[in-house]
Short mmCIF file of C-alpha atoms in Angstrom, two decimals:
data_model
loop_
_atom_site.label_atom_id
_atom_site.label_comp_id
_atom_site.label_asym_id
_atom_site.label_seq_id
_atom_site.Cartn_x
_atom_site.Cartn_y
_atom_site.Cartn_z
CA UNK A 1 -12.57 6.00 3.70
CA UNK A 2 -15.52 4.98 1.54
CA UNK A 3 -18.51 2.68 1.97
CA UNK A 4 -20.45 0.71 -0.64
CA UNK A 5 -24.05 -0.40 -0.32
CA UNK A 6 -24.71 -4.13 -0.66
CA UNK A 7 -27.82 -5.05 -2.66
CA UNK A 8 -29.54 -7.54 -0.36
CA UNK A 9 -31.76 -8.90 -3.13
CA UNK A 10 -28.75 -10.09 -5.17
CA UNK A 11 -26.39 -10.74 -2.25
CA UNK A 12 -25.07 -14.31 -2.24
CA UNK A 13 -25.72 -14.70 1.50
CA UNK A 14 -29.19 -13.15 1.49
CA UNK A 15 -30.87 -16.21 2.99
CA UNK A 16 -28.33 -16.59 5.81
CA UNK A 17 -28.57 -12.87 6.51
CA UNK A 18 -32.35 -12.91 6.81
CA UNK A 19 -32.33 -16.05 8.93
CA UNK A 20 -29.84 -14.85 11.51
CA UNK A 21 -31.22 -11.29 11.62
CA UNK A 22 -34.44 -12.84 12.94
CA UNK A 23 -32.77 -14.65 15.85
CA UNK A 24 -32.68 -13.40 19.41
CA UNK A 25 -29.06 -14.54 19.96
CA UNK A 26 -27.40 -14.29 16.54
CA UNK A 27 -23.75 -14.04 17.60
CA UNK A 28 -21.14 -16.78 17.71
CA UNK A 29 -17.82 -16.94 19.52
CA UNK A 30 -14.73 -19.04 18.76
CA UNK A 31 -11.31 -19.27 20.39
CA UNK A 32 -8.26 -20.93 18.84
CA UNK A 33 -4.49 -20.95 19.48
CA UNK A 34 -2.21 -19.10 17.08
CA UNK A 35 1.52 -19.74 16.95
CA UNK A 36 3.60 -16.55 17.07
CA UNK A 37 7.16 -17.86 17.56
CA UNK A 38 8.74 -15.89 14.67
CA UNK A 39 6.85 -12.75 15.65
CA UNK A 40 8.06 -12.89 19.25
CA UNK A 41 11.64 -13.54 18.14
CA UNK A 42 11.54 -10.58 15.74
CA UNK A 43 9.89 -8.29 18.28
CA UNK A 44 12.52 -9.10 20.90
CA UNK A 45 15.39 -8.67 18.47
CA UNK A 46 14.13 -5.36 17.09
CA UNK A 47 12.63 -4.18 20.40
CA UNK A 48 9.19 -3.83 18.85
CA UNK A 49 6.00 -3.56 20.85
CA UNK A 50 4.51 -7.05 20.84
CA UNK A 51 1.05 -5.59 21.45
CA UNK A 52 1.37 -3.31 18.41
CA UNK A 53 2.68 -6.17 16.29
CA UNK A 54 -0.17 -8.54 17.16
CA UNK A 55 -2.68 -5.73 16.65
CA UNK A 56 -1.18 -5.01 13.23
CA UNK A 57 -1.41 -8.68 12.25
CA UNK A 58 -5.05 -8.83 13.30
CA UNK A 59 -6.01 -5.63 11.49
CA UNK A 60 -4.15 -6.63 8.35
CA UNK A 61 -6.08 -9.90 8.43
CA UNK A 62 -9.57 -8.48 8.98
CA UNK A 63 -9.11 -5.83 6.32
CA UNK A 64 -8.33 -8.59 3.84
CA UNK A 65 -11.63 -10.43 4.48
CA UNK A 66 -14.73 -8.55 3.21
CA UNK A 67 -17.10 -10.02 5.78
CA UNK A 68 -15.17 -8.33 8.58
CA UNK A 69 -15.76 -4.97 6.90
CA UNK A 70 -19.50 -5.53 6.36
CA UNK A 71 -22.14 -3.94 8.62
CA UNK A 72 -25.87 -3.45 8.62
CA UNK A 73 -27.70 -0.30 9.64
CA UNK A 74 -31.40 -0.91 9.97
CA UNK A 75 -32.42 -2.58 6.70
CA UNK A 76 -29.29 -1.50 4.81
CA UNK A 77 -26.12 -3.57 4.43
CA UNK A 78 -22.89 -1.65 3.88
CA UNK A 79 -19.27 -2.57 3.33
CA UNK A 80 -16.40 -0.34 4.39
CA UNK A 81 -13.26 -0.28 2.28
CA UNK A 82 -11.21 -0.22 5.48
CA UNK A 83 -11.85 -0.74 9.20
CA UNK A 84 -9.83 0.50 12.15
CA UNK A 85 -8.92 -0.78 15.63
CA UNK A 86 -10.68 0.35 18.78
CA UNK A 87 -9.00 -1.27 21.77
CA UNK A 88 -8.53 -0.96 25.50
CA UNK A 89 -5.52 0.41 27.37
CA UNK A 90 -4.81 0.29 31.13
CA UNK A 91 -5.11 3.46 33.20
CA UNK A 92 -4.72 4.21 36.90
CA UNK A 93 -6.32 2.15 39.67
CA UNK A 94 -6.61 -1.03 37.57
CA UNK A 95 -9.14 0.62 35.26
CA UNK A 96 -9.06 0.83 31.49
CA UNK A 97 -9.93 3.29 28.75
CA UNK A 98 -10.96 2.99 25.13
CA UNK A 99 -8.44 3.91 22.48
CA UNK A 100 -8.83 4.34 18.72
CA UNK A 101 -6.23 4.37 15.98
CA UNK A 102 -6.28 4.46 12.20
CA UNK A 103 -5.20 1.32 10.37
CA UNK A 104 -2.38 1.75 7.91
CA UNK A 105 -0.84 -0.98 5.77
CA UNK A 106 2.63 0.38 6.35
CA UNK A 107 3.91 -1.21 9.57
CA UNK A 108 6.16 1.68 10.80
CA UNK A 109 3.32 4.16 10.22
CA UNK A 110 0.82 1.91 12.02
CA UNK A 111 3.27 1.31 14.88
CA UNK A 112 3.76 5.06 15.34
CA UNK A 113 0.01 5.71 15.12
CA UNK A 114 -0.86 3.12 17.76
CA UNK A 115 1.97 4.16 20.09
CA UNK A 116 0.79 7.78 20.01
CA UNK A 117 -2.86 6.75 20.48
CA UNK A 118 -1.99 4.57 23.49
CA UNK A 119 0.01 7.36 25.09
CA UNK A 120 -2.89 9.79 24.70
CA UNK A 121 -5.49 7.29 25.93
CA UNK A 122 -3.43 6.32 28.97
CA UNK A 123 -3.88 9.85 30.34
CA UNK A 124 -7.66 9.42 30.60
CA UNK A 125 -9.15 9.24 34.07
CA UNK A 126 -12.50 7.63 33.24
CA UNK A 127 -14.09 5.30 30.72
CA UNK A 128 -15.89 7.15 27.93
CA UNK A 129 -17.19 6.03 24.55
CA UNK A 130 -16.41 8.68 21.96
CA UNK A 131 -17.32 6.58 18.91
CA UNK A 132 -20.86 5.51 19.81
CA UNK A 133 -22.93 5.13 16.65
CA UNK A 134 -19.93 4.57 14.39
CA UNK A 135 -19.31 1.14 12.88
CA UNK A 136 -16.04 1.39 10.94
CA UNK A 137 -14.25 -0.32 13.82
CA UNK A 138 -13.10 -3.67 15.09
CA UNK A 139 -13.31 -3.88 18.88
CA UNK A 140 -10.24 -5.50 20.45
CA UNK A 141 -8.99 -6.46 23.89
CA UNK A 142 -5.74 -7.94 25.16
CA UNK A 143 -5.84 -9.97 28.37
CA UNK A 144 -2.15 -10.74 29.00
CA UNK A 145 -2.82 -12.24 32.44
CA UNK A 146 -4.82 -15.26 31.29
CA UNK A 147 -4.47 -18.12 28.81
CA UNK A 148 -8.19 -18.52 28.13
CA UNK A 149 -10.02 -21.12 26.05
CA UNK A 150 -13.25 -19.19 25.49
CA UNK A 151 -14.62 -15.66 25.81
CA UNK A 152 -17.76 -13.62 25.24
CA UNK A 153 -18.10 -9.86 24.90
CA UNK A 154 -20.77 -7.34 25.92
CA UNK A 155 -23.12 -6.22 23.15
CA UNK A 156 -25.41 -3.24 22.72
CA UNK A 157 -28.25 -5.44 21.43
CA UNK A 158 -28.86 -8.34 19.05
CA UNK A 159 -28.16 -6.08 16.03
CA UNK A 160 -24.70 -5.12 17.26
CA UNK A 161 -22.68 -6.32 14.27
CA UNK A 162 -19.17 -5.02 15.02
CA UNK A 163 -16.76 -7.97 15.42
CA UNK A 164 -14.92 -8.38 18.73
CA UNK A 165 -11.45 -9.91 18.93
CA UNK A 166 -9.43 -10.66 22.05
CA UNK A 167 -6.09 -12.31 22.68
CA UNK A 168 -4.63 -13.62 25.89
CA UNK A 169 -1.43 -14.51 27.70
CA UNK A 170 1.55 -15.46 25.56
CA UNK A 171 2.59 -19.03 26.33
CA UNK A 172 6.03 -20.51 25.65
CA UNK A 173 6.18 -24.31 25.49
CA UNK A 174 8.96 -26.53 24.15
CA UNK A 175 10.63 -23.71 22.28
CA UNK A 176 7.41 -22.55 20.59
CA UNK A 177 5.21 -19.56 21.43
CA UNK A 178 1.44 -19.37 21.08
CA UNK A 179 -1.44 -17.11 22.05
CA UNK A 180 -5.18 -17.77 22.29
CA UNK A 181 -7.28 -15.55 20.01
CA UNK A 182 -11.02 -15.13 20.43
CA UNK A 183 -13.44 -13.94 17.75
CA UNK A 184 -17.06 -12.95 18.37
CA UNK A 185 -19.13 -12.02 15.31
CA UNK A 186 -22.68 -11.63 14.04
CA UNK A 187 -23.85 -14.74 12.20
CA UNK A 188 -25.90 -12.65 9.75
CA UNK A 189 -22.66 -11.33 8.27
CA UNK A 190 -20.28 -14.27 8.51
CA UNK A 191 -20.13 -18.01 9.09
CA UNK A 192 -17.64 -20.51 10.44
CA UNK A 193 -15.91 -20.55 7.06
CA UNK A 194 -15.04 -16.87 7.36
CA UNK A 195 -13.88 -17.39 10.93
CA UNK A 196 -11.60 -20.21 9.76
CA UNK A 197 -10.19 -17.91 7.06
CA UNK A 198 -9.51 -15.34 9.74
CA UNK A 199 -7.47 -17.79 11.83
CA UNK A 200 -5.61 -19.20 8.82
CA UNK A 201 -4.67 -15.78 7.47
CA UNK A 202 -3.84 -14.42 10.90
CA UNK A 203 -1.43 -17.31 11.38
CA UNK A 204 0.18 -16.54 8.01
CA UNK A 205 0.42 -12.80 8.69
CA UNK A 206 1.97 -13.26 12.12
CA UNK A 207 4.39 -15.91 10.84
CA UNK A 208 5.61 -13.62 8.05
CA UNK A 209 5.82 -10.48 10.18
#
C-alpha cells in the first residue's frame, strides 16, 4: 500500500477544504435506498454470504472514488492507493467487536479474507480498538434488524475524516429487494456530488455482482 501527498496550494478543492476544516461540525450524513435484487438472487443460488457480498460491493465502490481514499493529518492531505474495511461483528451477550480485513479486487479472495477475519473476531470477549491512529480504513456497520432512513456515527473529534458507511435490514417488496445505505463523511474532503457518485456506482456494482 502506498500514499501520495496532495499539494493543497494547487488542489482543485482547496477553498472547500479550508472552509470546512474551519467548521465546528464539518460532517454530513446521507441515507438512500439501493436495489440489490440480482445480488440477493445470486447469493441465494450460490450460497454466498450476503454480508460479504454487500461489503465487497461497497469497498469496490469506495476504492474507485479518490475522495474516499483521501485523508488529512494535521496540515497535510494524503491519498491512499487503497483503503480497507473495518467493520463490526456480533459476539456473546449481544455485544460486538471490531474486525479488520484487507480489500482485494478478486471476489473469492476477498470473500475468504473476510470470512476468516469474522471468525477470528467473533472469538473476542471485549471491544478493543487495535487500529487507533491509522486512517487507511473505511468504518462500516450492518444493522440487519432495522430499515432506517437516517443515521449518524460517533466521531473522535471534528477532524475525524474516515468515512462511515452503514446498511440496514434487507426489504423485499413486490418482487424487488432493497437495502438502506448510510454514508457519513467529512465535508472538507468530499461534497454531495461525490456522495451521489458513491450511490450510483454502488448500485451498478451490486447489480452486476
